Amino acid sequence: MPRSQLETDRLILQRFSRRDHNTLDDAIRSSLPDLNQWLPWARLDYEHGDTNAFIRDSLQAWKEDRAWDYSVRLKEQPDRHVANVSMWTVSQLGKIAEFGYWVRSDEISKGICTEAVGRLLEEAFTSLSYHKVTLRIAIGNDASDRVAKKLGFIREGVLREELLIRGNWIDHSLWSLIDREYRSLHRSRVQA
Ligand SMILES: CC(C)(COP(=O)(O)OP(=O)(O)OC[C@H]1O[C@@H](n2cnc3c(N)ncnc32)[C@H](O)[C@@H]1OP(=O)(O)O)[C@@H](O)C(=O)NCCC(=O)NCCS
């Protein structure tokens, strides 16, 4: 199981608690127009109860060692939820994890996603010994493609009609990063 709290220079990534309801709900509501385009759960009629259900399911998934969601906070403003990053296992045999993420709209393009996902990659490859981490990104989601590229992910190909979003089946690209690639990228960054 990953650690329940991780840190970077600017960020704290922490397991959700029931106390996070209001700040998470506020982040989702203020970001719905952006989230709605790419994430199936982000319906425009999203309700407070959906946030309760998310936190309840997230706590249960941690308990069952099944999936790990983190609330991302800026260290300088630790009471405010600015992003979600999540990790779950897609293959025990292949030691493959998948990540998901979103950032509240008034905090995008500040490098928060790249920094938070970078920290989760370290946990996945160093502490949890995953062999491969994957991302599924809707075709056209250029900001998310950019995050994948900045972190060294390689685009494997297209998953046809992978997810139903707002009534349309959307093709996604599959991106991956393998442990030796991560280590080599990390080594060259440390040496630079
Ligand atoms: C995708 C998302 C998580 C990125 O979060 P973020 O914190 O803004 O990401 P970062 O700042 O680390 O990096 C974003 C990069 O994309 C670039 N970018 C932003 N919008 C872009 C666009 N429309 N086209 C191309 N690049 C774009 C930014 O300039 C930045 O690149 P740079 O550092 O080279 O300048 C955020 O935009 C988001 O939450 N979107 C809605 C939900 C979503 O799409 N989730 C991902 C599903 S796979």
XYZ file of C-alpha atoms and ligand atoms in Angstrom:
240
model
C 0.000 0.000 0.000
C 1.323 3.507 -0.778
C 1.888 6.025 2.000
C -1.176 8.032 2.995
C 0.732 11.316 2.746
C 3.334 12.315 0.166
C 5.103 15.633 -0.355
C 6.855 17.630 -3.042
C 8.494 21.050 -2.823
C 5.153 22.839 -3.216
C 2.525 20.166 -2.574
C 1.035 17.794 -0.043
C -0.782 14.711 -1.369
C -2.999 13.220 1.321
C -5.577 10.476 1.624
C -9.116 11.896 1.726
C -10.973 12.232 4.988
C -14.646 13.021 5.628
C -13.587 16.526 6.637
C -12.592 17.191 3.015
C -16.175 17.274 1.759
C -16.614 21.046 1.477
C -13.305 21.911 -0.111
C -13.544 18.984 -2.554
C -17.127 19.872 -3.430
C -16.142 23.501 -4.002
C -13.248 22.468 -6.272
C -15.486 20.192 -8.345
C -18.347 22.680 -8.690
C -16.082 25.547 -9.682
C -14.371 23.328 -12.286
C -17.370 21.464 -13.741
C -17.319 23.160 -17.177
C -13.721 21.927 -17.687
C -14.081 18.519 -16.003
C -17.371 17.794 -17.771
C -15.690 17.601 -21.165
C -13.290 14.787 -20.237
C -14.500 12.924 -17.140
C -17.663 10.749 -17.258
C -18.581 11.369 -13.599
C -18.443 15.188 -13.896
C -22.050 15.712 -14.959
C -23.290 19.309 -15.015
C -25.987 18.262 -12.501
C -23.318 16.893 -10.095
C -24.664 17.012 -6.507
C -23.261 17.372 -2.959
C -24.244 13.733 -2.386
C -21.898 12.687 -5.186
C -18.988 14.149 -3.228
C -20.067 12.230 -0.109
C -20.237 9.033 -2.166
C -16.812 9.685 -3.680
C -15.162 10.151 -0.269
C -16.930 7.081 1.157
C -15.833 4.923 -1.819
C -12.322 6.325 -1.692
C -11.922 5.454 2.021
C -13.262 1.962 1.355
C -10.867 1.451 -1.572
C -7.904 2.440 0.634
C -9.118 -0.007 3.280
C -9.345 -2.806 0.715
C -5.964 -1.874 -0.791
C -7.685 -1.530 -4.150
C -7.234 2.109 -5.260
C -5.563 5.151 -3.781
C -6.943 8.674 -4.258
C -5.070 11.694 -2.993
C -6.278 15.202 -2.289
C -3.564 17.576 -3.464
C -2.939 20.765 -1.433
C -0.526 23.656 -1.806
C 1.697 23.746 1.279
C 1.081 27.471 1.543
C -2.720 26.889 1.596
C -3.220 23.429 3.119
C -6.979 23.696 3.712
C -7.848 24.060 0.038
C -8.225 21.087 -2.307
C -6.530 21.968 -5.626
C -6.291 18.620 -7.419
C -6.958 14.891 -7.335
C -4.492 12.223 -8.290
C -5.397 8.539 -8.142
C -3.678 5.232 -8.684
C -5.107 1.716 -9.018
C -3.843 -1.670 -10.141
C -4.945 -2.853 -13.581
C -2.847 -6.046 -13.637
C -1.409 -7.870 -10.632
C 0.431 -10.264 -12.910
C 1.909 -7.527 -15.095
C 2.472 -5.187 -12.119
C 0.639 -2.443 -14.004
C -0.993 0.591 -12.381
C -3.181 3.234 -13.973
C -3.297 6.884 -12.881
C -6.065 9.471 -13.137
C -6.013 13.184 -12.315
C -7.729 16.559 -12.481
C -6.891 20.063 -11.274
C -9.314 22.795 -10.194
C -9.834 25.278 -13.001
C -8.372 28.327 -11.260
C -5.092 26.453 -10.643
C -4.410 24.952 -14.091
C -1.211 25.522 -16.072
C 0.879 26.080 -12.928
C 2.566 22.675 -13.117
C 0.503 21.213 -10.262
C -0.584 18.076 -12.123
C 2.905 17.294 -13.404
C 4.395 17.763 -9.932
C 1.761 15.654 -8.148
C 1.800 12.843 -10.716
C 5.605 12.905 -10.679
C 5.520 12.243 -6.936
C 3.013 9.422 -7.350
C 5.226 7.858 -10.027
C 8.079 7.807 -7.546
C 5.847 6.002 -5.056
C 4.617 3.544 -7.717
C 8.052 2.594 -9.020
C 10.218 2.988 -5.922
C 8.048 1.931 -2.979
C 5.461 -0.302 -4.666
C 7.628 -1.898 -7.379
C 5.157 -1.502 -10.230
C 6.624 -2.423 -13.625
C 4.491 -0.065 -15.685
C 2.149 2.903 -15.181
C -0.503 3.758 -17.769
C -2.737 6.735 -18.581
C -5.820 6.771 -20.799
C -6.330 10.215 -22.315
C -9.287 11.251 -24.486
C -8.268 12.218 -28.000
C -8.201 16.015 -28.071
C -7.287 16.501 -24.421
C -4.109 18.374 -25.308
C -3.331 19.589 -21.773
C -3.374 16.023 -20.467
C -1.239 14.823 -23.403
C 1.240 17.541 -22.472
C 1.377 16.321 -18.846
C 2.076 12.776 -20.089
C 4.862 13.982 -22.377
C 6.481 16.159 -19.706
C 6.664 13.123 -17.399
C 8.255 10.923 -20.057
C 5.251 8.715 -20.891
C 5.276 7.060 -24.325
C 2.105 6.984 -26.430
C 1.332 3.338 -27.203
C -1.684 3.765 -29.473
C -5.405 4.356 -29.643
C -8.100 2.598 -27.620
C -11.196 2.793 -29.780
C -14.431 4.043 -28.192
C -12.969 3.482 -24.746
C -15.290 5.617 -22.601
C -18.831 6.956 -22.840
C -18.642 10.690 -22.145
C -21.798 12.818 -22.368
C -23.483 10.248 -24.588
C -20.585 9.786 -27.047
C -18.108 6.919 -27.146
C -14.705 8.620 -27.138
C -11.433 7.200 -28.476
C -8.557 7.466 -25.999
C -4.812 7.234 -26.373
C -2.940 4.845 -24.127
C 0.287 6.182 -22.614
C 2.772 4.269 -20.517
C 5.960 4.600 -18.554
C 8.050 1.558 -17.636
C 10.126 1.355 -14.455
C 13.525 1.319 -16.233
C 12.486 4.370 -18.294
C 11.458 6.187 -15.127
C 14.769 5.339 -13.453
C 16.779 6.456 -16.447
C 14.842 9.749 -16.721
C 15.214 10.325 -13.008
C 18.960 9.583 -13.094
C 19.547 12.001 -15.951
C 17.521 14.707 -14.141
C 19.495 14.224 -10.932
C 22.802 14.413 -12.855
C 21.746 17.499 -14.899
C -5.210 18.024 -17.715
C -4.997 18.742 -16.381
C -5.093 17.723 -15.241
C -3.605 19.390 -16.374
O -3.373 19.961 -15.091
P -2.313 21.168 -14.905
O -1.993 21.295 -13.463
O -2.793 22.356 -15.623
O -1.053 20.556 -15.670
P 0.415 21.178 -15.743
O 0.363 22.637 -15.437
O 1.308 20.323 -14.964
O 0.747 20.973 -17.295
C -0.196 21.351 -18.281
C 0.525 21.602 -19.600
O -0.443 21.641 -20.657
C -0.355 22.875 -21.324
N -1.703 23.185 -21.777
C -2.743 23.673 -21.093
N -3.818 23.772 -21.891
C -3.436 23.313 -23.106
C -4.100 23.154 -24.339
N -5.385 23.478 -24.503
N -3.391 22.656 -25.398
C -2.091 22.304 -25.252
N -1.402 22.426 -24.086
C -2.085 22.925 -23.031
C 0.183 23.847 -20.310
O 0.764 24.974 -20.932
C 1.227 22.945 -19.635
O 2.367 22.740 -20.456
P 3.752 23.553 -20.225
O 4.205 23.265 -18.816
O 4.662 23.008 -21.264
O 3.422 25.009 -20.426
C -6.060 19.870 -16.173
O -6.063 20.701 -17.293
C -7.453 19.323 -15.930
O -7.810 19.033 -14.793
N -8.263 19.176 -16.983
C -9.640 18.696 -16.864
C -9.715 17.233 -16.377
C -8.837 16.318 -17.196
O -8.709 16.476 -18.402
N -8.215 15.336 -16.518
C -7.329 14.390 -17.183
C -8.070 13.269 -17.772
S -6.951 12.144 -18.602
